[in-house]
PDB file of C-alpha atoms in Angstrom:
ATOM      1  CA  MET A   1    -194.150  40.120 -64.537  1.00 73.00           C
ATOM      2  CA  SER A   2    -194.550  38.983 -68.344  1.00 84.00           C
ATOM      3  CA  ASP A   3    -196.536  40.918 -70.468  1.00 93.00           C
ATOM      4  CA  PHE A   4    -197.223  37.262 -72.975  1.00 95.00           C
ATOM      5  CA  VAL A   5    -201.034  36.074 -72.538  1.00 96.00           C
ATOM      6  CA  ILE A   6    -199.826  32.436 -72.473  1.00 96.00           C
ATOM      7  CA  PRO A   7    -196.869  31.256 -70.464  1.00 94.00           C
ATOM      8  CA  ALA A   8    -194.046  31.293 -72.837  1.00 94.00           C
ATOM      9  CA  PRO A   9    -192.597  28.197 -74.709  1.00 95.00           C
ATOM     10  CA  PRO A  10    -188.966  27.131 -73.102  1.00 96.00           C
ATOM     11  CA  GLN A  11    -186.229  27.946 -74.692  1.00 97.00           C
ATOM     12  CA  PRO A  12    -184.757  24.875 -76.886  1.00 98.00           C
ATOM     13  CA  ALA A  13    -180.842  24.138 -76.302  1.00 98.00           C
ATOM     14  CA  VAL A  14    -178.121  21.609 -76.853  1.00 98.00           C
ATOM     15  CA  PRO A  15    -175.442  20.491 -74.267  1.00 98.00           C
ATOM     16  CA  THR A  16    -171.855  21.313 -75.123  1.00 98.00           C
ATOM     17  CA  THR A  17    -168.877  19.521 -73.675  1.00 97.00           C
ATOM     18  CA  SER A  18    -167.089  22.947 -72.414  1.00 95.00           C
ATOM     19  CA  GLY A  19    -170.325  23.309 -69.829  1.00 95.00           C
ATOM     20  CA  GLY A  20    -173.171  25.191 -70.534  1.00 96.00           C
ATOM     21  CA  ARG A  21    -176.204  24.731 -72.767  1.00 98.00           C
ATOM     22  CA  PHE A  22    -176.041  26.073 -76.209  1.00 98.00           C
ATOM     23  CA  PRO A  23    -180.018  28.127 -77.040  1.00 98.00           C
ATOM     24  CA  VAL A  24    -180.912  27.068 -80.133  1.00 98.00           C
ATOM     25  CA  ARG A  25    -183.163  29.855 -82.529  1.00 98.00           C
ATOM     26  CA  ARG A  26    -183.382  28.027 -85.716  1.00 98.00           C
ATOM     27  CA  VAL A  27    -182.877  24.656 -87.219  1.00 98.00           C
ATOM     28  CA  PHE A  28    -181.429  25.182 -91.214  1.00 98.00           C
ATOM     29  CA  CYS A  29    -181.155  21.151 -93.187  1.00 97.00           C
ATOM     30  CA  VAL A  30    -179.152  21.080 -96.538  1.00 95.00           C
ATOM     31  CA  GLY A  31    -180.171  18.348 -98.739  1.00 88.00           C
ATOM     32  CA  ARG A  32    -178.390  15.916-100.831  1.00 86.00           C
ATOM     33  CA  ASN A  33    -174.799  17.180-100.265  1.00 91.00           C
ATOM     34  CA  TYR A  34    -173.029  13.741-100.414  1.00 88.00           C
ATOM     35  CA  ALA A  35    -173.333  12.370-104.453  1.00 72.00           C
ATOM     36  CA  ALA A  36    -173.716   9.239-103.218  1.00 65.00           C
ATOM     37  CA  HIS A  37    -177.130   9.748-101.403  1.00 61.00           C
ATOM     38  CA  ALA A  38    -178.230  11.908-104.063  1.00 61.00           C
ATOM     39  CA  ARG A  39    -177.494   9.197-106.520  1.00 68.00           C
ATOM     40  CA  GLU A  40    -179.442   6.711-103.982  1.00 67.00           C
ATOM     41  CA  MET A  41    -182.667   9.017-103.979  1.00 63.00           C
ATOM     42  CA  GLY A  42    -182.749   9.405-107.809  1.00 64.00           C
ATOM     43  CA  HIS A  43    -181.228  12.486-108.483  1.00 68.00           C
ATOM     44  CA  ASP A  44    -177.895  13.888-110.639  1.00 67.00           C
ATOM     45  CA  PRO A  45    -175.561  15.617-107.520  1.00 68.00           C
ATOM     46  CA  ASP A  46    -174.019  17.205-110.642  1.00 69.00           C
ATOM     47  CA  ARG A  47    -176.881  19.518-111.386  1.00 57.00           C
ATOM     48  CA  GLU A  48    -178.585  21.246-108.907  1.00 74.00           C
ATOM     49  CA  PRO A  49    -176.994  24.208-106.475  1.00 84.00           C
ATOM     50  CA  PRO A  50    -177.662  23.813-102.395  1.00 89.00           C
ATOM     51  CA  PHE A  51    -180.861  23.559-101.639  1.00 91.00           C
ATOM     52  CA  PHE A  52    -182.090  24.277 -97.990  1.00 96.00           C
ATOM     53  CA  PHE A  53    -185.643  22.918 -95.677  1.00 96.00           C
ATOM     54  CA  GLY A  54    -185.974  23.432 -91.728  1.00 97.00           C
ATOM     55  CA  LYS A  55    -186.690  21.645 -88.611  1.00 98.00           C
ATOM     56  CA  PRO A  56    -188.671  23.683 -85.796  1.00 98.00           C
ATOM     57  CA  ALA A  57    -185.612  24.174 -82.625  1.00 98.00           C
ATOM     58  CA  ASP A  58    -188.142  22.281 -80.597  1.00 98.00           C
ATOM     59  CA  ALA A  59    -187.210  19.155 -82.325  1.00 98.00           C
ATOM     60  CA  ILE A  60    -183.862  18.319 -80.611  1.00 98.00           C
ATOM     61  CA  VAL A  61    -183.606  15.312 -78.871  1.00 98.00           C
ATOM     62  CA  VAL A  62    -180.743  15.239 -76.877  1.00 98.00           C
ATOM     63  CA  ASP A  63    -177.801  12.808 -76.484  1.00 98.00           C
ATOM     64  CA  GLY A  64    -178.944   9.609 -74.351  1.00 98.00           C
ATOM     65  CA  ALA A  65    -182.626  10.725 -74.412  1.00 98.00           C
ATOM     66  CA  ASP A  66    -185.068   8.102 -76.045  1.00 98.00           C
ATOM     67  CA  THR A  67    -186.687   9.021 -79.433  1.00 98.00           C
ATOM     68  CA  PRO A  68    -190.536   8.628 -79.840  1.00 98.00           C
ATOM     69  CA  TYR A  69    -191.173   6.770 -83.042  1.00 98.00           C
ATOM     70  CA  PRO A  70    -193.552   9.364 -84.645  1.00 98.00           C
ATOM     71  CA  PRO A  71    -197.196   8.867 -85.882  1.00 98.00           C
ATOM     72  CA  ALA A  72    -198.734   8.878 -89.580  1.00 97.00           C
ATOM     73  CA  THR A  73    -195.511   7.372 -91.318  1.00 98.00           C
ATOM     74  CA  SER A  74    -195.083   3.641 -91.734  1.00 97.00           C
ATOM     75  CA  ARG A  75    -191.403   4.152 -92.744  1.00 98.00           C
ATOM     76  CA  LEU A  76    -188.848   6.262 -90.587  1.00 98.00           C
ATOM     77  CA  GLU A  77    -185.485   6.781 -91.751  1.00 98.00           C
ATOM     78  CA  HIS A  78    -181.940   7.873 -90.363  1.00 98.00           C
ATOM     79  CA  GLU A  79    -179.767   9.964 -91.474  1.00 97.00           C
ATOM     80  CA  VAL A  80    -176.630  10.715 -90.079  1.00 98.00           C
ATOM     81  CA  GLU A  81    -175.075  14.124 -90.060  1.00 97.00           C
ATOM     82  CA  LEU A  82    -172.568  17.017 -89.330  1.00 98.00           C
ATOM     83  CA  VAL A  83    -174.629  19.626 -87.774  1.00 98.00           C
ATOM     84  CA  VAL A  84    -172.667  23.167 -87.542  1.00 98.00           C
ATOM     85  CA  ALA A  85    -173.672  25.696 -84.555  1.00 98.00           C
ATOM     86  CA  LEU A  86    -173.412  29.118 -85.489  1.00 98.00           C
ATOM     87  CA  GLY A  87    -171.924  32.013 -82.452  1.00 98.00           C
ATOM     88  CA  SER A  88    -172.175  34.734 -84.761  1.00 98.00           C
ATOM     89  CA  GLY A  89    -174.281  35.595 -88.135  1.00 98.00           C
ATOM     90  CA  GLY A  90    -174.591  37.936 -91.134  1.00 98.00           C
ATOM     91  CA  ARG A  91    -175.930  38.359 -94.651  1.00 98.00           C
ATOM     92  CA  ASP A  92    -174.376  37.659 -98.003  1.00 98.00           C
ATOM     93  CA  VAL A  93    -170.768  36.204 -96.206  1.00 98.00           C
ATOM     94  CA  PRO A  94    -167.872  35.255 -97.886  1.00 98.00           C
ATOM     95  CA  VAL A  95    -167.160  31.820 -98.446  1.00 97.00           C
ATOM     96  CA  ALA A  96    -163.823  32.604 -96.302  1.00 97.00           C
ATOM     97  CA  GLU A  97    -165.455  34.091 -93.606  1.00 98.00           C
ATOM     98  CA  ALA A  98    -168.088  31.708 -93.450  1.00 98.00           C
ATOM     99  CA  LEU A  99    -166.002  29.354 -90.610  1.00 98.00           C
ATOM    100  CA  GLY A 100    -165.493  32.455 -88.543  1.00 98.00           C
ATOM    101  CA  LEU A 101    -169.559  32.339 -87.535  1.00 98.00           C
ATOM    102  CA  VAL A 102    -169.298  28.719 -86.220  1.00 98.00           C
ATOM    103  CA  TRP A 103    -169.497  28.539 -82.319  1.00 98.00           C
ATOM    104  CA  GLY A 104    -169.315  24.588 -82.555  1.00 98.00           C
ATOM    105  CA  TYR A 105    -169.966  21.063 -84.264  1.00 98.00           C
ATOM    106  CA  THR A 106    -171.471  18.084 -83.281  1.00 98.00           C
ATOM    107  CA  VAL A 107    -173.055  14.793 -84.742  1.00 98.00           C
ATOM    108  CA  GLY A 108    -177.226  14.793 -85.163  1.00 98.00           C
ATOM    109  CA  LEU A 109    -179.553  12.632 -86.860  1.00 98.00           C
ATOM    110  CA  ASP A 110    -182.396  14.084 -89.761  1.00 98.00           C
ATOM    111  CA  LEU A 111    -184.787  11.497 -89.223  1.00 98.00           C
ATOM    112  CA  THR A 112    -187.466  11.308 -91.963  1.00 98.00           C
ATOM    113  CA  ARG A 113    -190.629  10.263 -92.312  1.00 98.00           C
ATOM    114  CA  ARG A 114    -190.121   8.645 -95.921  1.00 97.00           C
ATOM    115  CA  ASP A 115    -193.102   7.741 -97.340  1.00 97.00           C
ATOM    116  CA  LEU A 116    -194.845  11.000 -96.546  1.00 97.00           C
ATOM    117  CA  GLN A 117    -191.595  12.905 -98.511  1.00 95.00           C
ATOM    118  CA  ALA A 118    -191.838  10.768-101.229  1.00 95.00           C
ATOM    119  CA  GLU A 119    -195.873  11.669-101.283  1.00 97.00           C
ATOM    120  CA  ALA A 120    -195.037  15.465-101.216  1.00 96.00           C
ATOM    121  CA  LYS A 121    -192.666  14.687-104.185  1.00 93.00           C
ATOM    122  CA  ARG A 122    -194.908  13.131-106.604  1.00 94.00           C
ATOM    123  CA  ALA A 123    -197.841  16.259-105.055  1.00 96.00           C
ATOM    124  CA  GLY A 124    -194.838  19.059-105.648  1.00 95.00           C
ATOM    125  CA  ARG A 125    -195.846  19.827-102.113  1.00 96.00           C
ATOM    126  CA  PRO A 126    -193.177  21.079 -99.318  1.00 94.00           C
ATOM    127  CA  TRP A 127    -191.350  18.823 -97.474  1.00 93.00           C
ATOM    128  CA  ASP A 128    -192.220  19.863 -93.782  1.00 96.00           C
ATOM    129  CA  ALA A 129    -194.701  17.051 -92.365  1.00 97.00           C
ATOM    130  CA  ALA A 130    -191.925  14.560 -93.889  1.00 98.00           C
ATOM    131  CA  LYS A 131    -188.883  16.714 -91.858  1.00 98.00           C
ATOM    132  CA  GLY A 132    -189.695  18.787 -89.316  1.00 98.00           C
ATOM    133  CA  PHE A 133    -192.480  16.389 -86.884  1.00 98.00           C
ATOM    134  CA  ASP A 134    -191.653  15.900 -83.304  1.00 98.00           C
ATOM    135  CA  ALA A 135    -188.515  15.203 -81.933  1.00 98.00           C
ATOM    136  CA  SER A 136    -187.229  15.120 -85.638  1.00 98.00           C
ATOM    137  CA  ALA A 137    -183.310  15.774 -84.792  1.00 98.00           C
ATOM    138  CA  PRO A 138    -181.779  13.984 -82.340  1.00 98.00           C
ATOM    139  CA  LEU A 139    -177.846  15.663 -81.586  1.00 98.00           C
ATOM    140  CA  GLY A 140    -174.672  14.866 -79.341  1.00 98.00           C
ATOM    141  CA  ALA A 141    -173.453  17.266 -77.092  1.00 98.00           C
ATOM    142  CA  LEU A 142    -171.538  20.378 -79.375  1.00 98.00           C
ATOM    143  CA  VAL A 143    -168.093  20.623 -79.254  1.00 98.00           C
ATOM    144  CA  PRO A 144    -166.319  23.691 -79.508  1.00 98.00           C
ATOM    145  CA  ALA A 145    -164.992  24.643 -83.118  1.00 98.00           C
ATOM    146  CA  ALA A 146    -161.184  24.951 -82.584  1.00 96.00           C
ATOM    147  CA  GLY A 147    -159.348  22.042 -83.581  1.00 91.00           C
ATOM    148  CA  VAL A 148    -162.155  20.232 -85.737  1.00 97.00           C
ATOM    149  CA  ASP A 149    -161.606  20.032 -89.106  1.00 97.00           C
ATOM    150  CA  PRO A 150    -165.017  20.386 -90.532  1.00 97.00           C
ATOM    151  CA  ASP A 151    -164.404  19.008 -94.181  1.00 96.00           C
ATOM    152  CA  ALA A 152    -162.923  15.904 -93.334  1.00 96.00           C
ATOM    153  CA  GLY A 153    -163.474  13.217 -90.453  1.00 97.00           C
ATOM    154  CA  ALA A 154    -165.166   9.474 -90.563  1.00 98.00           C
ATOM    155  CA  ILE A 155    -168.733   9.724 -90.238  1.00 97.00           C
ATOM    156  CA  GLU A 156    -170.707   6.441 -89.423  1.00 98.00           C
ATOM    157  CA  LEU A 157    -174.225   5.030 -88.325  1.00 98.00           C
ATOM    158  CA  ARG A 158    -175.057   2.247 -86.605  1.00 98.00           C
ATOM    159  CA  VAL A 159    -178.020   0.271 -85.905  1.00 98.00           C
ATOM    160  CA  ASN A 160    -178.249  -1.700 -82.976  1.00 98.00           C
ATOM    161  CA  GLY A 161    -174.159  -2.505 -83.720  1.00 98.00           C
ATOM    162  CA  VAL A 162    -174.815  -3.084 -86.943  1.00 98.00           C
ATOM    163  CA  VAL A 163    -173.252  -0.537 -89.953  1.00 98.00           C
ATOM    164  CA  ARG A 164    -175.841   1.286 -91.760  1.00 97.00           C
ATOM    165  CA  GLN A 165    -174.393   4.403 -93.170  1.00 97.00           C
ATOM    166  CA  THR A 166    -170.562   4.898 -93.315  1.00 96.00           C
ATOM    167  CA  GLY A 167    -168.623   7.725 -95.329  1.00 95.00           C
ATOM    168  CA  ASP A 168    -166.397  10.807 -94.880  1.00 96.00           C
ATOM    169  CA  LEU A 169    -166.858  14.475 -94.512  1.00 96.00           C
ATOM    170  CA  ALA A 170    -164.583  15.026 -97.352  1.00 94.00           C
ATOM    171  CA  ASP A 171    -167.771  13.548 -99.689  1.00 93.00           C
ATOM    172  CA  GLN A 172    -169.589  16.725 -99.305  1.00 93.00           C
ATOM    173  CA  ILE A 173    -170.673  18.140-102.425  1.00 91.00           C
ATOM    174  CA  TRP A 174    -170.485  21.782-100.514  1.00 93.00           C
ATOM    175  CA  SER A 175    -167.817  22.383 -97.521  1.00 94.00           C
ATOM    176  CA  VAL A 176    -169.248  24.149 -94.444  1.00 97.00           C
ATOM    177  CA  GLY A 177    -168.062  27.025 -95.539  1.00 97.00           C
ATOM    178  CA  GLU A 178    -169.526  26.908 -99.152  1.00 95.00           C
ATOM    179  CA  THR A 179    -173.257  25.977 -97.333  1.00 96.00           C
ATOM    180  CA  ILE A 180    -173.107  28.528 -94.605  1.00 97.00           C
ATOM    181  CA  ALA A 181    -172.006  30.861 -97.411  1.00 97.00           C
ATOM    182  CA  ALA A 182    -174.874  29.785 -99.588  1.00 96.00           C
ATOM    183  CA  LEU A 183    -177.451  29.607 -96.898  1.00 97.00           C
ATOM    184  CA  SER A 184    -176.918  33.782 -95.721  1.00 98.00           C
ATOM    185  CA  ARG A 185    -177.316  34.441 -99.066  1.00 97.00           C
ATOM    186  CA  SER A 186    -181.073  33.696 -98.778  1.00 96.00           C
ATOM    187  CA  VAL A 187    -181.879  34.419 -94.738  1.00 98.00           C
ATOM    188  CA  ALA A 188    -179.701  36.940 -92.709  1.00 98.00           C
ATOM    189  CA  LEU A 189    -178.011  33.954 -90.423  1.00 98.00           C
ATOM    190  CA  ALA A 190    -178.000  35.076 -86.459  1.00 98.00           C
ATOM    191  CA  PRO A 191    -176.304  33.253 -83.227  1.00 98.00           C
ATOM    192  CA  GLY A 192    -177.854  29.953 -82.283  1.00 98.00           C
ATOM    193  CA  ASP A 193    -178.857  28.712 -85.758  1.00 98.00           C
ATOM    194  CA  LEU A 194    -177.874  24.944 -86.418  1.00 98.00           C
ATOM    195  CA  LEU A 195    -177.073  23.986 -89.659  1.00 98.00           C
ATOM    196  CA  MET A 196    -177.428  20.020 -90.678  1.00 98.00           C
ATOM    197  CA  THR A 197    -175.111  19.332 -93.443  1.00 96.00           C
ATOM    198  CA  GLY A 198    -176.498  16.432 -95.211  1.00 94.00           C
ATOM    199  CA  THR A 199    -175.926  12.411 -94.877  1.00 94.00           C
ATOM    200  CA  PRO A 200    -173.686   9.971 -97.007  1.00 93.00           C
ATOM    201  CA  ASP A 201    -175.479   7.094 -98.606  1.00 92.00           C
ATOM    202  CA  GLY A 202    -176.735   4.236 -96.734  1.00 94.00           C
ATOM    203  CA  VAL A 203    -179.812   5.370 -95.549  1.00 95.00           C
ATOM    204  CA  GLY A 204    -182.465   3.295 -94.030  1.00 96.00           C
ATOM    205  CA  PRO A 205    -185.763   2.340 -91.947  1.00 98.00           C
ATOM    206  CA  LEU A 206    -186.033   2.654 -88.446  1.00 98.00           C
ATOM    207  CA  VAL A 207    -188.570   0.417 -85.609  1.00 98.00           C
ATOM    208  CA  ARG A 208    -189.284   0.832 -82.540  1.00 98.00           C
ATOM    209  CA  GLY A 209    -186.870  -0.835 -79.869  1.00 98.00           C
ATOM    210  CA  ASP A 210    -183.741   0.019 -82.526  1.00 98.00           C
ATOM    211  CA  VAL A 211    -180.648   1.441 -80.736  1.00 98.00           C
ATOM    212  CA  VAL A 212    -178.774   4.075 -83.537  1.00 98.00           C
ATOM    213  CA  ASP A 213    -175.604   4.905 -82.701  1.00 98.00           C
ATOM    214  CA  ALA A 214    -173.953   7.825 -84.428  1.00 98.00           C
ATOM    215  CA  ARG A 215    -170.529   9.517 -84.246  1.00 98.00           C
ATOM    216  CA  ILE A 216    -168.227  11.700 -86.453  1.00 98.00           C
ATOM    217  CA  GLU A 217    -164.397  11.157 -86.263  1.00 98.00           C
ATOM    218  CA  GLY A 218    -162.959  14.889 -84.031  1.00 97.00           C
ATOM    219  CA  VAL A 219    -166.798  15.864 -83.418  1.00 98.00           C
ATOM    220  CA  GLY A 220    -168.258  13.153 -80.866  1.00 97.00           C
ATOM    221  CA  ALA A 221    -171.159  10.252 -80.992  1.00 98.00           C
ATOM    222  CA  LEU A 222    -174.793  10.338 -80.150  1.00 98.00           C
ATOM    223  CA  THR A 223    -177.104   7.319 -79.336  1.00 98.00           C
ATOM    224  CA  THR A 224    -180.600   7.163 -78.946  1.00 98.00           C
ATOM    225  CA  ARG A 225    -183.176   4.650 -78.654  1.00 98.00           C
ATOM    226  CA  ILE A 226    -186.708   4.531 -80.620  1.00 98.00           C
ATOM    227  CA  VAL A 227    -189.471   3.775 -78.996  1.00 98.00           C
TER     228      VAL A 227
END
């Protein structure tokens, strides 16, 4: 018998290509990790170290499921990203050891209420409402890390069959190992943590009825429909 005073919420999880599900503890995101995207957002990528924000674990939408258009926005935008799933954790992890923490990888979307983000930036407020809303993290199935190069490979997003974003993981300002190491200096990483590693340029709006297809070479694909 449980001693919880209310029913415990379900455990967020992501399907894997090897069978079974990966339980998700936390979702971290690194901002402006591709130079061209940083510039399209009006920033100089050469002047800042990695910075991080988060999404709730229950914001995940699994591959093939519909994604509801969120309330309180008129500018929902797509950002395709490599997502890293940690099978082990640590604090102050050296860059050379960081990839040893990784269980697997997938492709994901960092959906953003861009109008709310712009308002938060102007007011100097947190981005939570712009980034951490319900169903803001559609993810593909996780592929085990063995044989995956997280620092090279084509990354692409199409909306209704039309290419919107295209780039290469090699364009990341900070490698996956560097990003994991940097995050571990701020928080103690743990098994079940996910890290979304930034998006190439070409972010743009989504409307109800749009079908989004995202893929990363050597990692996998994701499809979702905005409803």
